[in-house]
Every structure is written in C-alpha cells, then in structure tokens.
Amino acid sequence: LFRSPRDVKHLGDAIDKVAANKGLASHDSDVTAVRGVYVADTDAQAVADVERDWVRHIEFNKKHFPVNYKDWKAPEQSLDDVTFRSLLDAGLMFVGSAATVAERIRQFHRDSGGFGVFLMVTGRDWGTAAQRAKSMTLFAQDVISRLSDLVPARRAAWGACEHDAATERESRFRD
C-alpha cells in the first residue's frame, strides 16, 4: 500500500504502456496513492500530537510485517534504523502544518508522475479523537485548496484524455 514514489511511477508507466499498446487513453484515476496524513496548526504541534502513537504502530509493524519497510531503508540498514523520523523524512507519512502537508503531497505527486486518487489514512489511533477530527478539518479547509492544480505528469506526456477526471474532481470540491 505505502509504496515509494518510484514504485508508484513504475505502476503508472506500466498502465500507460498497456493503454497505449491497446490504443486506449490512460486516465490519471488509474493510479492510486496512499499515505498516513496528520495536519495541525504547526509542524512541531503535529509531530508532538502523533509521534508516540506512530512509534508504537511502526514498532508493531516492524515486528509482525517487516517487509513493509524494505523500500523505506537503505540496503545496508537494519530495521533498527527505521524510525518515525526516518519514515517522516522519507515521505511514508505526511505530518505537519497545512502548508507542509500540501507541499509533501505535491512533491510525492511530482516524484511519482502523478496519481488520480489520494487515499489518506487518518482514522488510526494517531493522536486523540479530537485531534484527528481537527486534522481532517484542517486538511479539508487548508490543504485541498492548495492542491487543486495538480495534473499527473504522465497525463501531459500522453496528451489530453477523453475523460478529464481532474477537472471533474475539481468541480466537486468547489460545489
């Protein structure tokens, strides 16, 4: 699920190649990306709100699902080198202010070649229920509007699609 930008780009390129070979238009909605997201008023507050909970989650997954982190560490590193901070810096999750989270999503979008669907994991036990509700409100009010211009790079390379999913999605957010 939580694939690197390189892996998401590889998937999108493969979808584009198959579509082109069959004479079909490729759509940005063919690629889905997923990340854990938490938004607070400041970067420091966001990290303070969720770091302890993320550490617990990461340690559980390192013990029971270590393969989840194979692409999130250098080959010479061990699982002990996988930490909340290393995963945050690597882009496995987007935690910070609205501006920071929007920029991290934008960078992921750029590095991956774009995606049509962004699934954000928010309902986990990262922070309190009130903090999670505030985070989702901040995302809806302050992050989405910063990203409305995103169009996958591969889409531009293949030309206009018959179905403009980005414009359709954009109009739903405005209404």
Coordinates of C-alpha atoms in Angstrom, one line a residue:
L1 CA 0.0 0.0 0.0
F2 CA 2.6 2.6 1.1
R3 CA 4.8 2.4 -2.0
S4 CA 7.7 4.7 -2.8
P5 CA 7.2 7.4 -5.4
R6 CA 9.5 5.4 -7.7
D7 CA 7.2 2.4 -7.4
V8 CA 4.0 4.5 -8.0
K9 CA 5.7 6.0 -11.1
H10 CA 6.6 2.5 -12.3
L11 CA 3.0 1.3 -11.9
G12 CA 1.6 4.4 -13.7
D13 CA 4.1 4.0 -16.5
A14 CA 3.1 0.3 -16.9
I15 CA -0.6 1.3 -17.0
D16 CA 0.2 3.9 -19.6
K17 CA 2.2 1.5 -21.7
V18 CA -0.6 -1.2 -21.7
A19 CA -3.2 1.5 -22.5
A20 CA -1.1 2.9 -25.4
N21 CA -0.5 -0.6 -26.8
K22 CA -4.2 -1.2 -26.9
G23 CA -5.0 2.2 -28.4
L24 CA -6.7 3.4 -25.2
A25 CA -6.4 6.7 -23.4
S26 CA -4.8 6.5 -20.0
H27 CA -6.5 8.2 -17.1
D28 CA -4.9 9.8 -14.0
S29 CA -7.6 8.0 -12.0
D30 CA -5.9 4.7 -12.9
V31 CA -3.2 5.3 -10.2
T32 CA -4.0 5.4 -6.5
A33 CA -1.5 6.6 -3.9
V34 CA -1.9 6.2 -0.1
R35 CA -0.2 7.9 2.8
G36 CA -0.9 8.5 6.5
V37 CA -1.8 12.1 7.0
Y38 CA -2.0 14.3 10.0
V39 CA -2.4 18.1 10.0
A40 CA -2.0 20.5 12.9
D41 CA -1.5 24.3 13.2
T42 CA 2.3 23.9 13.1
D43 CA 4.8 21.2 12.1
A44 CA 6.0 20.9 15.7
Q45 CA 2.5 20.5 17.1
A46 CA 1.7 17.8 14.5
V47 CA 4.7 15.8 15.4
A48 CA 4.1 16.2 19.1
D49 CA 0.5 15.1 18.7
V50 CA 1.2 11.8 16.9
E51 CA 4.9 10.7 17.2
R52 CA 4.3 8.5 20.2
D53 CA 1.4 6.7 18.5
W54 CA 3.2 6.4 15.2
V55 CA 6.3 4.9 17.0
R56 CA 4.0 2.2 18.6
H57 CA 2.5 1.5 15.2
I58 CA 5.9 1.3 13.5
E59 CA 7.3 -1.0 16.1
F60 CA 4.3 -3.3 15.8
N61 CA 4.7 -3.5 12.0
K62 CA 8.5 -4.0 12.2
K63 CA 7.9 -7.0 14.5
H64 CA 5.0 -8.5 12.5
F65 CA 5.3 -7.1 9.0
P66 CA 9.0 -6.2 8.4
V67 CA 8.6 -6.5 4.7
N68 CA 6.6 -3.3 4.8
Y69 CA 9.8 -1.3 5.4
K70 CA 12.1 -2.9 2.8
D71 CA 11.7 0.1 0.4
W72 CA 12.0 2.6 3.3
K73 CA 15.6 1.9 4.3
A74 CA 18.9 1.6 2.6
P75 CA 20.0 -2.0 1.8
E76 CA 22.8 -1.7 4.4
Q77 CA 20.4 -0.5 7.1
S78 CA 18.6 -2.8 9.6
L79 CA 15.1 -2.5 10.8
D80 CA 16.5 -0.7 13.9
D81 CA 17.3 2.2 11.5
V82 CA 13.6 2.6 10.6
T83 CA 12.2 5.2 12.9
F84 CA 9.3 7.7 13.0
R85 CA 11.7 10.5 11.9
S86 CA 13.4 8.5 9.1
L87 CA 10.0 7.5 7.7
L88 CA 8.7 11.0 8.0
D89 CA 11.7 12.4 6.2
A90 CA 11.4 9.7 3.5
G91 CA 7.8 10.6 2.9
L92 CA 6.0 7.5 4.2
M93 CA 3.6 9.8 6.1
F94 CA 2.8 13.4 5.8
V95 CA 2.7 15.1 9.2
G96 CA 2.8 18.9 9.7
S97 CA 1.0 22.1 9.1
A98 CA -1.3 22.5 6.2
A99 CA 1.4 24.2 4.1
T100 CA 3.9 21.3 4.9
V101 CA 1.4 18.6 4.2
A102 CA 0.3 20.2 0.9
E103 CA 4.0 20.5 -0.1
R104 CA 4.8 16.9 0.8
I105 CA 1.8 15.7 -1.2
R106 CA 2.8 18.0 -4.1
Q107 CA 6.4 16.6 -4.0
F108 CA 5.1 13.0 -3.9
H109 CA 2.8 13.8 -6.8
R110 CA 5.7 15.2 -8.8
D111 CA 8.1 12.4 -7.9
S112 CA 5.6 9.7 -8.7
G113 CA 4.5 11.0 -12.0
G114 CA 1.1 11.8 -10.6
F115 CA -2.0 9.9 -9.4
G116 CA -5.7 10.3 -9.7
V117 CA -6.8 9.1 -6.3
F118 CA -5.1 10.0 -3.0
L119 CA -6.2 7.8 -0.1
M120 CA -5.3 9.4 3.2
V121 CA -5.1 7.2 6.3
T122 CA -6.4 9.3 9.2
G123 CA -8.7 7.3 11.4
R124 CA -6.0 5.3 13.1
D125 CA -5.1 5.9 16.8
W126 CA -2.6 8.6 15.9
G127 CA -3.5 11.4 18.4
T128 CA -6.8 11.7 20.2
A129 CA -10.2 11.6 18.5
A130 CA -10.5 15.4 18.9
Q131 CA -7.0 15.9 17.3
R132 CA -7.9 13.6 14.4
A133 CA -11.1 15.5 13.8
K134 CA -9.3 18.8 13.8
S135 CA -6.6 17.3 11.5
M136 CA -9.3 16.2 9.0
T137 CA -10.9 19.6 9.2
L138 CA -7.6 21.4 8.5
F139 CA -7.0 19.1 5.6
A140 CA -10.4 19.8 4.1
Q141 CA -10.2 23.6 4.7
D142 CA -6.5 24.3 4.2
V143 CA -4.7 21.5 2.2
I144 CA -7.1 20.5 -0.6
S145 CA -7.3 24.1 -2.0
R146 CA -3.5 24.2 -2.3
L147 CA -3.5 21.1 -4.5
S148 CA -6.4 21.7 -6.9
D149 CA -3.9 22.4 -9.8
L150 CA -2.2 19.0 -9.7
V151 CA -2.3 17.1 -13.0
P152 CA -0.2 13.9 -13.4
A153 CA 3.0 14.4 -15.4
R154 CA 2.4 11.2 -17.4
R155 CA -1.0 12.6 -18.5
A156 CA 0.7 15.6 -20.1
A157 CA 3.1 13.3 -21.8
W158 CA 0.3 11.2 -23.3
G159 CA -1.9 14.2 -24.3
A160 CA -5.4 15.0 -23.4
C161 CA -7.5 12.2 -22.2
E162 CA -11.1 11.6 -23.4
H163 CA -12.3 12.0 -19.8
D164 CA -10.9 14.8 -17.7
A165 CA -11.1 13.3 -14.3
A166 CA -9.0 16.1 -12.7
T167 CA -11.5 18.8 -13.8
E168 CA -14.4 16.6 -12.7
R169 CA -12.8 16.2 -9.3
E170 CA -12.0 19.9 -9.0
S171 CA -15.6 20.9 -9.7
R172 CA -16.9 18.5 -7.0
F173 CA -14.6 20.3 -4.4
R174 CA -15.8 23.7 -5.5
D175 CA -19.5 22.8 -5.3

